[in-house]
Amino acid sequence: MSTPAHDESLKPNNFLRAIIERDLEAWGQLQDARRFAGSPGDAAHHAAGPLDPARIRTRFPPEPNGYLHIGHAKSICLNFGLARDYGGICHLRFDDTNPEKEEQEYVDAIKEMVAWLGWSWDAGGSSHLFQASDYFDFMYRAAEYLISAGLAYVDEQTPEQMRVNRGDFGTPGTNSPFRDRSPEENLLRFREMRDGKHPDGAMVLRAKIDMASPNINLRDPALYRIRRATHHNTGDTWCIYPMYTYAHPIEDALERITHSICTLEFEDQRPFYDWLLGHLADGGLLARPLPHQYEFGRLNLSYVVTSKRKLRQLVEEGHVSGWDDPRMPTLVGMRRRGYTPESIRNMVDSTGVTKQNAWIDYSVLDGYLRADLEGKAARAMAVIEPIKLKLTNWAEVFGSDAHREPCSAPAHPQLPELGQRSFSLGPEVWIEQEDFMEVPVKGYHRLYPGNKARLKYGYVIECSGCEKDAAGQVTAVLAKIVPDTKSGTPGADAVKVKGVITWVGAHEGVAAEVRLYDRLFTVPQPGTSDADFLSEINPQSCRVVQSWLEPSLAGASTDSRYQFERHGYFIADRKDHSADKPVFNKITGLKDGWGSK
Ligand code: ATP
Ligand code: MG
């Protein structure tokens, strides 16, 4: 797999680039400072290693408790992209320190999606795929060190007492009665916690910082809790697990991350990040220089939600068919819908990196999709909402109703190397229902009695009327071939028409189920008002129609995308499509329909 090239034209303002460039310049004089032993480890491990060949190290650290969504794509492209651009290496690290919600299924899906987006964690001949649970031994050792140094204590207050004693924005916290225990006593208790001598929730290990700090995150944050849960990697080895805020900085430091990039909500955690790593480095446990945390604004896409909790609710309550429902903003859903990795990368790159949480309009993503597919998607004709058109003078013009008139068209108008597609015209074809109006509105150029239009790549026809059922519904449109007007022949221009109609021969059309998707939510920023986000679901977000496709689509594969002429971009559904029972998803239309709907 090759790393995607960086498109300079997409380079938006990005304060992280400025920071990295500044750091690289400063480190130029300190070449000896950063060693890397080839694998994650403590200070002694790295001290024995060579200078780090990576100029910077970044990481994408998902928690394997759900599927990745478009917001994660931002973080992935940012971290892997910065590493690529500055001669660095980006680690894929599973932040799997919370056993209850994490599963191997998610680990596998996350790896698949990072690779699908075009990134690789293999660099310089080795893999940089790590899991935080491999560091549990070190985290435990570091906790014992903090206890011995008088920087951590075991607190036996109830969760409720702890909550009350933490205070709030206006009120300083109150010290726990257990805060001044001796290191020896704390060590004893902590080992009892580890050895399963106490029930879940009976006590926690806390950092000893400052219960009066204006930053609530520094009011003696919890480091370890007792939780009898089986971990997907470490099984039942542990009954105590580190808290995220404790584990994450340590993971970064063991891996020699230089720039630890996270979203804005972690800004208030940075002082603790620095406190913790500083003390562990002072104690000789972690190598210097230490990683630094930088925060950027989350990416939100209009008309979708990007919170794992809400996405899970949509799946579990059956509002969508699964994590990979083509309306979901998960990467598995977007892949199934037909979005290309290029369009997603370009969209997130174009949005830049700022200190604000940004809402990006969905049309920006569709714009990049069209830009990507316009130049490469093979064309095909499809009649999405069909009605029969009968060419009543067929036998007269061609001698027999059994005659088939061969037609052809380029697979792509600008790419002759893709060749020609062949299909044929017969006495009955499928056309779109909207291409006939018994009584035309002003400016309508397609079929109405007495009007002429062209069957694309075929003949000019003249509409003579329609057939109706007992209820007055139009059941078929009637027209006559105008002889000698076939496209590509000298007579083609003899009759001027304003309307061009796409069609599929009834004798050879491929029946297909086509799924037409609309936005999943009716409001641009679902879940941000007082209303329950579920009440903002668009009940018409999926319409399934029975359509007819030109024969070249019979063998469509689930990784080729097509432009159905005049309708938009489509892909065969990777789950439900088969040659016997074709199923296509609409990815997006040819023009931006979002604003005008
Ligand atoms: P969610 O809030 O949806 O549960 P998360 O942040 O809890 O997502 P993680 O698995 O912890 O999920 O995320 C991995 C990384 O992706 C983190 O560094 C996180 O900051 C980043 N990330 C998650 N959502 C977004 C987003 N909308 N925009 C940018 N980065 C994001
Ligand atoms: Mg998170």
XYZ file of C-alpha atoms and ligand atoms in Angstrom:
629
model
C 0.000 0.000 0.000
C 1.388 3.374 -0.925
C 0.884 6.419 1.218
C -1.420 8.977 -0.379
C 0.417 11.924 -1.844
C -0.099 15.274 -0.271
C -1.971 17.726 -2.429
C -0.398 21.143 -1.823
C -3.475 22.928 -3.123
C -5.428 21.554 -0.188
C -2.982 22.802 2.397
C -5.120 24.873 4.739
C -4.113 26.906 7.723
C -2.762 24.500 10.271
C -1.188 25.744 13.483
C 0.205 22.280 14.169
C 2.464 22.547 11.151
C 3.874 25.754 12.559
C 4.549 24.048 15.898
C 6.228 21.063 14.283
C 8.383 23.252 12.051
C 9.442 25.279 15.071
C 10.255 22.107 17.024
C 12.215 20.533 14.193
C 14.307 23.643 13.931
C 15.012 23.662 17.668
C 15.762 19.930 17.761
C 18.288 20.388 14.985
C 20.727 21.512 17.654
C 19.774 18.752 20.102
C 20.275 15.727 17.910
C 21.338 13.589 20.806
C 18.233 14.135 22.820
C 15.737 11.609 21.525
C 16.547 7.954 21.407
C 14.202 5.184 20.345
C 14.918 1.543 21.064
C 12.745 0.269 18.217
C 9.807 -0.591 20.431
C 7.874 1.122 23.234
C 9.446 1.069 26.660
C 10.696 2.872 29.738
C 13.658 5.224 30.167
C 16.273 2.470 30.433
C 14.940 0.714 27.347
C 15.208 3.818 25.163
C 18.503 5.011 26.643
C 20.103 1.881 25.214
C 18.667 2.525 21.759
C 19.925 4.567 18.801
C 18.804 8.072 17.890
C 15.225 8.000 16.707
C 15.188 7.788 12.897
C 11.704 9.324 12.907
C 11.842 13.122 12.989
C 8.473 13.233 14.734
C 6.161 10.599 16.170
C 2.407 10.998 16.187
C -0.316 8.492 16.950
C -3.944 7.737 16.286
C -5.272 6.252 19.533
C -8.820 4.922 19.121
C -10.638 3.182 21.901
C -11.893 -0.105 20.396
C -15.432 0.377 21.681
C -17.208 1.116 18.419
C -16.717 1.778 14.738
C -14.772 4.727 13.394
C -16.734 7.685 12.062
C -15.988 10.653 9.843
C -14.667 12.609 12.847
C -12.040 9.947 13.399
C -11.046 10.275 9.748
C -9.999 13.813 10.615
C -7.735 12.615 13.385
C -6.354 9.744 11.271
C -5.501 11.926 8.274
C -4.070 14.610 10.517
C -1.755 12.317 12.467
C -0.674 10.089 9.589
C -0.471 13.099 7.271
C 1.804 15.117 9.576
C 4.086 12.108 10.034
C 4.288 11.658 6.254
C 4.966 15.331 5.620
C 7.707 15.741 8.235
C 9.665 12.503 7.927
C 7.941 11.002 10.941
C 6.092 7.863 11.905
C 2.507 7.568 13.036
C 1.513 4.800 15.418
C -1.852 3.096 15.427
C -2.484 2.494 19.098
C -5.521 0.837 20.597
C -6.379 2.683 23.749
C -7.823 -0.450 25.271
C -7.660 0.288 28.982
C -11.397 0.051 29.644
C -12.280 -3.660 29.405
C -16.024 -3.409 29.705
C -16.880 -1.857 26.380
C -14.032 -3.046 24.219
C -14.034 -5.929 21.792
C -11.812 -7.603 19.229
C -14.486 -7.016 16.566
C -13.850 -3.280 16.859
C -10.078 -3.690 16.802
C -10.313 -5.548 13.489
C -12.762 -3.066 11.991
C -10.594 -0.084 12.981
C -7.483 -1.584 11.380
C -9.425 -2.299 8.217
C -10.713 1.265 8.002
C -7.379 2.989 8.656
C -5.919 0.906 5.825
C -8.949 1.614 3.625
C -8.353 5.346 4.084
C -4.925 4.683 2.613
C -2.622 4.717 5.643
C -0.105 2.241 6.900
C 1.379 1.772 10.359
C 4.300 -0.100 8.856
C 7.316 2.153 8.416
C 11.047 1.680 8.255
C 10.637 -2.086 8.090
C 8.609 -2.487 11.253
C 5.021 -2.336 12.403
C 3.836 0.477 14.640
C 0.640 -1.150 15.754
C 0.439 -1.029 19.527
C -2.036 -1.668 22.283
C -2.138 0.178 25.560
C -2.993 -2.985 27.477
C 0.552 -4.180 26.758
C 1.691 -1.389 29.058
C -0.347 -2.464 32.097
C 2.753 -3.749 33.889
C 4.547 -0.453 33.427
C 1.493 1.525 34.475
C 1.302 -0.498 37.647
C 4.990 0.046 38.354
C 4.594 3.767 37.745
C 1.689 3.862 40.193
C 3.787 2.201 42.892
C 6.499 4.760 42.217
C 4.039 7.651 42.640
C 2.834 6.145 45.918
C 6.397 5.749 47.215
C 7.184 9.331 46.252
C 4.151 10.566 48.197
C 2.397 11.591 44.976
C -0.527 9.169 45.119
C -2.810 7.642 47.753
C -5.569 5.106 48.103
C -8.894 6.748 48.830
C -11.651 4.775 50.509
C -14.319 7.452 50.378
C -17.545 6.393 48.678
C -18.015 7.671 45.117
C -20.688 10.015 46.466
C -18.362 11.464 49.131
C -15.683 11.913 46.502
C -18.065 13.731 44.229
C -19.199 16.110 46.979
C -15.652 16.700 48.220
C -14.395 17.533 44.742
C -16.206 20.895 44.928
C -17.149 22.689 41.736
C -16.114 25.689 39.654
C -16.803 28.180 42.428
C -15.944 26.007 45.431
C -12.596 24.443 46.244
C -12.592 20.753 47.104
C -12.083 19.206 50.510
C -9.209 16.887 51.328
C -10.078 13.228 51.767
C -9.574 11.846 55.301
C -7.365 9.193 53.620
C -5.121 11.727 51.942
C -2.362 11.773 54.528
C -1.765 8.081 54.909
C 1.881 7.046 54.774
C 3.363 5.745 51.524
C 3.837 2.337 53.200
C 0.181 2.079 54.092
C -0.876 3.229 50.630
C 1.391 0.682 49.004
C -0.088 -2.072 51.119
C -3.625 -1.050 50.221
C -2.803 -0.669 46.525
C -1.330 -4.161 46.438
C -4.471 -5.455 48.121
C -6.473 -3.763 45.376
C -4.368 -5.503 42.759
C -4.618 -8.843 44.558
C -8.401 -8.781 44.562
C -8.807 -8.281 48.309
C -11.459 -5.578 47.923
C -14.749 -5.424 46.051
C -15.232 -3.330 42.924
C -15.646 0.351 43.743
C -14.415 0.000 47.352
C -11.435 2.324 46.824
C -9.427 4.072 44.143
C -5.862 5.225 43.729
C -5.677 9.019 43.352
C -2.918 11.420 42.475
C -2.062 13.798 45.298
C -2.035 17.208 43.674
C -4.281 20.022 44.929
C -7.909 19.802 46.039
C -8.185 23.590 45.759
C -6.901 23.874 42.196
C -9.044 26.065 39.963
C -8.632 23.269 37.398
C -10.915 20.512 38.641
C -8.866 17.950 36.738
C -6.016 18.603 39.171
C -8.138 17.932 42.276
C -6.544 14.578 42.981
C -7.717 12.732 39.856
C -8.307 8.983 40.070
C -5.537 6.829 38.585
C -6.739 3.259 39.186
C -10.035 1.608 39.993
C -11.066 -1.919 40.911
C -13.067 -3.582 38.146
C -13.488 -7.320 37.821
C -13.852 -7.465 34.063
C -12.295 -9.727 31.470
C -10.106 -7.816 29.064
C -10.005 -8.855 25.401
C -6.196 -8.858 25.500
C -5.120 -9.501 29.092
C -8.033 -11.733 30.119
C -8.423 -11.926 33.913
C -4.831 -11.006 34.778
C -5.970 -7.718 36.278
C -8.826 -6.685 38.490
C -7.623 -3.093 38.661
C -7.521 -0.924 35.553
C -5.905 2.477 34.956
C -8.076 5.509 34.246
C -7.862 6.994 30.776
C -6.317 10.244 32.017
C -3.528 8.309 33.694
C -2.983 5.743 30.970
C -2.945 8.001 27.953
C 0.084 10.206 28.771
C 2.070 7.119 29.771
C 1.220 5.388 26.488
C 2.486 8.422 24.591
C 5.714 8.562 26.573
C 6.509 4.840 26.289
C 6.080 5.121 22.523
C 8.226 8.277 22.335
C 5.415 10.272 20.780
C 6.591 13.821 20.131
C 3.300 15.537 19.287
C 0.272 14.095 21.004
C -2.619 15.590 19.120
C -6.096 15.394 20.568
C -9.424 17.171 20.454
C -10.260 20.317 22.401
C -12.135 18.684 25.255
C -8.774 17.459 26.582
C -7.337 20.947 26.932
C -8.033 21.029 30.683
C -6.287 17.679 31.055
C -2.990 18.996 29.722
C -1.727 20.231 33.119
C -2.228 16.738 34.534
C -0.589 15.199 31.449
C 2.487 17.321 32.118
C 2.373 16.774 35.898
C 2.292 13.018 35.536
C 4.966 12.645 32.871
C 7.218 15.187 34.584
C 7.183 13.235 37.858
C 7.704 9.871 36.156
C 10.656 11.290 34.202
C 12.099 12.829 37.372
C 11.837 9.389 38.947
C 13.847 7.940 36.067
C 10.959 5.830 34.765
C 10.300 7.688 31.521
C 12.722 8.994 28.933
C 13.030 12.681 28.173
C 12.240 14.684 26.116
C 8.617 14.039 26.964
C 5.692 14.226 24.564
C 3.576 17.362 24.380
C -0.154 17.480 24.004
C -1.784 19.803 21.467
C -5.513 20.248 20.985
C -7.511 20.987 17.846
C -11.215 21.450 17.108
C -13.401 18.450 16.348
C -14.837 17.945 12.918
C -18.611 17.753 12.729
C -20.468 17.104 9.517
C -23.861 18.713 9.021
C -26.920 16.445 9.060
C -25.094 13.617 10.802
C -24.057 12.821 14.369
C -20.487 11.888 15.216
C -20.659 10.586 18.727
C -20.116 6.893 19.255
C -22.790 6.867 21.930
C -25.414 8.272 19.578
C -24.316 6.092 16.685
C -24.583 3.058 18.934
C -28.087 4.104 19.931
C -29.111 4.368 16.260
C -27.850 0.832 15.688
C -29.110 -0.776 18.878
C -32.584 0.737 18.639
C -32.911 -0.292 15.007
C -33.141 3.190 13.457
C -30.585 2.019 10.903
C -29.713 -1.476 9.697
C -26.299 -1.594 11.393
C -22.985 0.220 11.855
C -22.468 -0.133 8.105
C -25.851 1.207 7.065
C -25.066 3.406 4.040
C -26.658 6.421 5.778
C -24.324 6.162 8.764
C -21.337 8.538 9.023
C -19.211 5.589 10.112
C -16.367 4.775 7.771
C -17.817 1.293 7.174
C -21.128 2.943 6.302
C -19.526 5.512 4.034
C -17.497 2.855 2.259
C -20.653 0.828 1.672
C -22.484 3.923 0.467
C -19.716 4.389 -2.092
C -17.640 7.321 -0.818
C -14.038 7.030 -1.934
C -11.113 7.244 0.490
C -9.762 10.106 -1.676
C -12.918 12.167 -1.231
C -12.850 11.710 2.534
C -9.145 12.554 2.774
C -9.540 15.635 0.624
C -12.549 16.812 2.601
C -10.836 16.516 5.969
C -7.600 18.042 4.665
C -9.478 20.999 3.223
C -11.066 21.801 6.569
C -7.766 22.711 8.166
C -6.842 22.525 11.813
C -8.113 25.168 14.160
C -8.936 25.750 17.782
C -12.676 25.746 17.087
C -15.013 22.805 16.733
C -16.187 23.199 13.153
C -19.408 22.149 11.436
C -18.613 21.262 7.856
C -21.418 21.252 5.351
C -22.139 17.833 3.922
C -21.991 19.346 0.436
C -18.233 19.826 0.891
C -17.798 16.062 1.088
C -20.065 15.502 -1.905
C -18.085 18.105 -3.834
C -14.866 16.165 -3.294
C -16.608 12.934 -4.203
C -17.802 14.364 -7.512
C -14.397 15.852 -8.216
C -12.861 12.428 -7.639
C -15.389 10.387 -9.627
C -16.168 12.717 -12.534
C -12.861 11.910 -14.185
C -12.879 8.162 -13.611
C -16.309 6.606 -13.042
C -17.593 4.632 -16.029
C -20.876 5.903 -17.425
C -23.997 3.811 -17.796
C -27.667 4.359 -18.451
C -30.198 3.413 -15.824
C -33.891 4.058 -15.608
C -34.549 4.557 -11.957
C -38.324 5.057 -11.938
C -39.438 3.364 -15.111
C -42.369 3.493 -17.453
C -42.640 1.543 -20.721
C -42.192 3.381 -24.018
C -43.623 1.599 -27.083
C -42.198 2.469 -30.484
C -45.278 1.774 -32.567
C -43.716 1.985 -36.042
C -40.745 -0.277 -35.234
C -41.714 -3.147 -37.594
C -42.519 -0.658 -40.331
C -39.093 1.023 -40.075
C -36.921 -2.055 -39.400
C -38.962 -4.803 -41.081
C -39.730 -6.835 -37.929
C -40.384 -6.472 -34.186
C -37.578 -8.967 -33.675
C -35.032 -6.508 -35.086
C -32.529 -5.035 -32.603
C -30.682 -1.890 -33.527
C -27.158 -1.891 -32.074
C -26.056 1.285 -30.277
C -22.871 2.199 -28.484
C -21.409 4.899 -26.290
C -18.032 5.574 -24.710
C -17.578 4.128 -21.224
C -16.212 7.590 -20.332
C -16.425 10.616 -22.618
C -12.870 11.792 -21.778
C -11.206 8.402 -21.416
C -11.286 6.612 -24.771
C -8.980 3.938 -23.323
C -11.928 2.675 -21.265
C -13.556 1.614 -24.543
C -17.149 1.481 -25.716
C -20.250 0.030 -24.127
C -22.757 -1.693 -26.397
C -26.468 -2.021 -26.013
C -29.398 -2.161 -28.381
C -32.692 -0.569 -29.137
C -35.888 -2.581 -29.661
C -39.605 -1.866 -30.019
C -40.049 -1.403 -26.262
C -37.749 0.513 -23.940
C -37.863 1.756 -20.382
C -37.780 5.501 -19.826
C -38.149 7.631 -16.708
C -41.720 8.416 -15.679
C -40.770 12.077 -15.491
C -39.833 12.058 -19.175
C -43.470 12.036 -20.241
C -46.131 14.645 -19.515
C -49.525 14.327 -21.081
C -50.013 18.050 -20.641
C -46.566 19.661 -20.621
C -45.634 22.508 -18.316
C -43.970 25.541 -19.847
C -40.382 24.871 -20.930
C -40.791 21.077 -20.941
C -38.838 19.568 -23.851
C -39.192 15.865 -23.318
C -42.090 13.612 -24.397
C -45.618 14.941 -24.791
C -48.034 14.304 -27.607
C -46.701 15.827 -30.831
C -43.207 16.598 -29.494
C -39.938 15.139 -30.691
C -36.985 14.188 -28.520
C -33.908 12.008 -28.898
C -33.349 8.608 -27.309
C -29.740 9.147 -26.274
C -27.235 7.374 -28.582
C -30.289 6.249 -30.643
C -33.010 7.822 -32.724
C -35.201 10.880 -32.630
C -38.733 9.834 -31.751
C -42.052 11.633 -31.887
C -44.526 11.108 -29.079
C -48.049 10.146 -30.137
C -49.782 9.695 -26.780
C -50.072 7.122 -24.025
C -51.982 4.111 -22.703
C -53.873 4.287 -19.423
C -55.451 1.851 -17.006
C -59.039 1.966 -15.765
C -58.043 4.404 -13.033
C -56.600 6.812 -15.579
C -52.951 6.106 -14.675
C -50.509 6.217 -17.570
C -49.236 2.663 -18.151
C -47.175 3.188 -21.319
C -45.957 6.034 -23.498
C -46.367 5.760 -27.266
C -43.999 7.184 -29.880
C -42.748 6.674 -33.416
C -39.184 6.371 -34.640
C -38.150 9.175 -37.001
C -36.146 7.172 -39.587
C -32.560 8.075 -40.534
C -31.867 10.150 -37.389
C -29.590 7.748 -35.556
C -26.826 9.338 -33.478
C -23.491 9.139 -35.229
C -24.990 8.909 -38.725
C -25.123 11.735 -41.279
C -28.854 12.181 -40.666
C -28.446 12.713 -36.952
C -28.699 16.487 -37.165
C -31.461 16.608 -39.726
C -34.122 16.938 -37.054
C -33.387 19.374 -34.244
C -34.726 18.458 -30.799
C -34.330 20.042 -27.388
C -34.900 16.998 -25.200
C -32.587 13.995 -24.782
C -33.908 10.937 -23.014
C -31.993 8.152 -21.299
C -33.407 4.666 -21.729
C -32.797 0.953 -21.372
C -34.024 -1.654 -23.890
C -36.843 -3.708 -22.390
C -35.452 -6.836 -24.095
C -32.079 -6.596 -22.404
C -32.439 -4.359 -19.313
C -31.083 -5.711 -16.032
C -33.612 -5.480 -13.211
C -32.085 -3.970 -10.082
C -33.042 -2.704 -6.685
C -31.808 0.856 -6.314
C -31.550 2.476 -2.892
C -31.896 6.231 -2.940
C -30.531 7.834 0.176
C -31.209 11.192 1.690
C -29.763 12.785 4.822
C -30.291 10.788 7.986
C -31.391 13.865 9.943
C -33.707 16.718 9.069
C -31.754 19.436 10.889
C -28.208 20.631 10.117
C -26.880 20.117 13.647
C -28.717 17.141 15.092
C -28.511 16.680 18.823
C -27.523 20.254 19.555
C -30.947 21.639 20.503
C -33.180 20.674 23.419
C -34.933 18.106 21.253
C -33.987 14.445 21.446
C -31.764 13.757 18.446
C -33.895 10.726 17.607
C -36.851 13.029 16.945
C -34.684 14.704 14.287
C -34.275 11.533 12.201
C -35.433 11.915 8.611
C -38.180 9.308 8.123
C -37.586 9.474 4.357
C -33.862 8.896 4.406
C -34.035 5.748 2.276
C -36.296 5.054 -0.689
C -36.034 1.735 -2.478
C -37.065 1.562 -6.130
C -37.099 -1.150 -8.783
C -35.068 0.043 -11.744
C -33.672 -1.077 -15.069
C -29.978 -0.906 -15.886
C -28.136 -1.181 -19.162
C -26.604 -4.634 -19.759
C -22.998 -3.481 -19.165
C -23.874 -3.292 -15.442
C -24.781 -6.965 -15.150
C -21.307 -7.869 -13.942
C -20.685 -4.809 -11.761
C -18.256 -5.395 -8.926
C -18.774 -3.881 -5.504
C -15.686 -1.724 -5.749
C -16.458 0.021 -9.048
C -18.414 3.201 -8.984
C -20.526 4.340 -11.923
C -22.079 7.499 -13.109
C -25.645 6.711 -14.107
C -26.159 9.339 -16.787
C -28.173 12.299 -15.473
C -28.825 10.606 -12.091
C -25.569 10.697 -10.214
C -23.030 8.266 -8.807
C -23.856 4.709 -7.816
C -22.122 1.619 -6.489
C -23.189 -2.007 -6.168
C -23.986 -2.678 -2.515
C -21.116 -4.656 -0.988
C -23.428 -6.651 1.268
C -26.572 -7.342 -0.717
C -25.565 -7.142 -4.386
C -25.163 -10.248 -6.504
C -25.143 -10.865 -10.250
C -28.535 -12.612 -9.878
C -30.055 -9.890 -7.759
C -28.322 -6.579 -8.398
C -28.597 -3.928 -5.681
C -27.161 -0.432 -6.175
C -26.707 2.435 -3.746
C -26.912 6.034 -4.796
C -23.785 7.746 -3.499
C -24.721 11.283 -4.469
C -26.309 13.251 -7.290
C -24.542 15.049 -10.122
C -25.186 18.443 -8.616
C -25.411 19.716 -5.097
C -29.004 19.039 -4.140
C -28.566 19.583 -0.425
C -28.956 23.305 -0.224
C -31.955 23.488 -2.491
C -34.072 20.726 -0.978
P -16.642 9.687 20.377
O -16.701 11.015 21.069
O -17.379 9.630 19.110
O -16.918 8.529 21.278
P -13.948 9.420 20.932
O -13.117 10.618 20.914
O -14.386 9.042 22.271
O -15.144 9.563 19.944
P -11.800 7.666 20.452
O -11.784 6.279 19.979
O -11.323 7.959 21.809
O -13.287 8.160 20.284
O -11.099 8.628 19.390
C -9.847 8.399 18.821
C -9.282 9.703 18.381
O -10.135 10.326 17.419
C -9.134 10.668 19.515
O -7.838 11.235 19.444
C -10.212 11.675 19.294
O -9.832 12.928 19.804
C -10.340 11.675 17.767
N -11.658 12.108 17.357
C -12.845 11.572 17.717
N -13.866 12.259 17.191
C -13.319 13.273 16.461
C -13.854 14.352 15.679
N -15.174 14.522 15.531
N -12.991 15.190 15.074
C -11.678 15.020 15.202
N -11.113 14.038 15.926
C -11.906 13.172 16.566
Mg -12.704 9.203 23.587
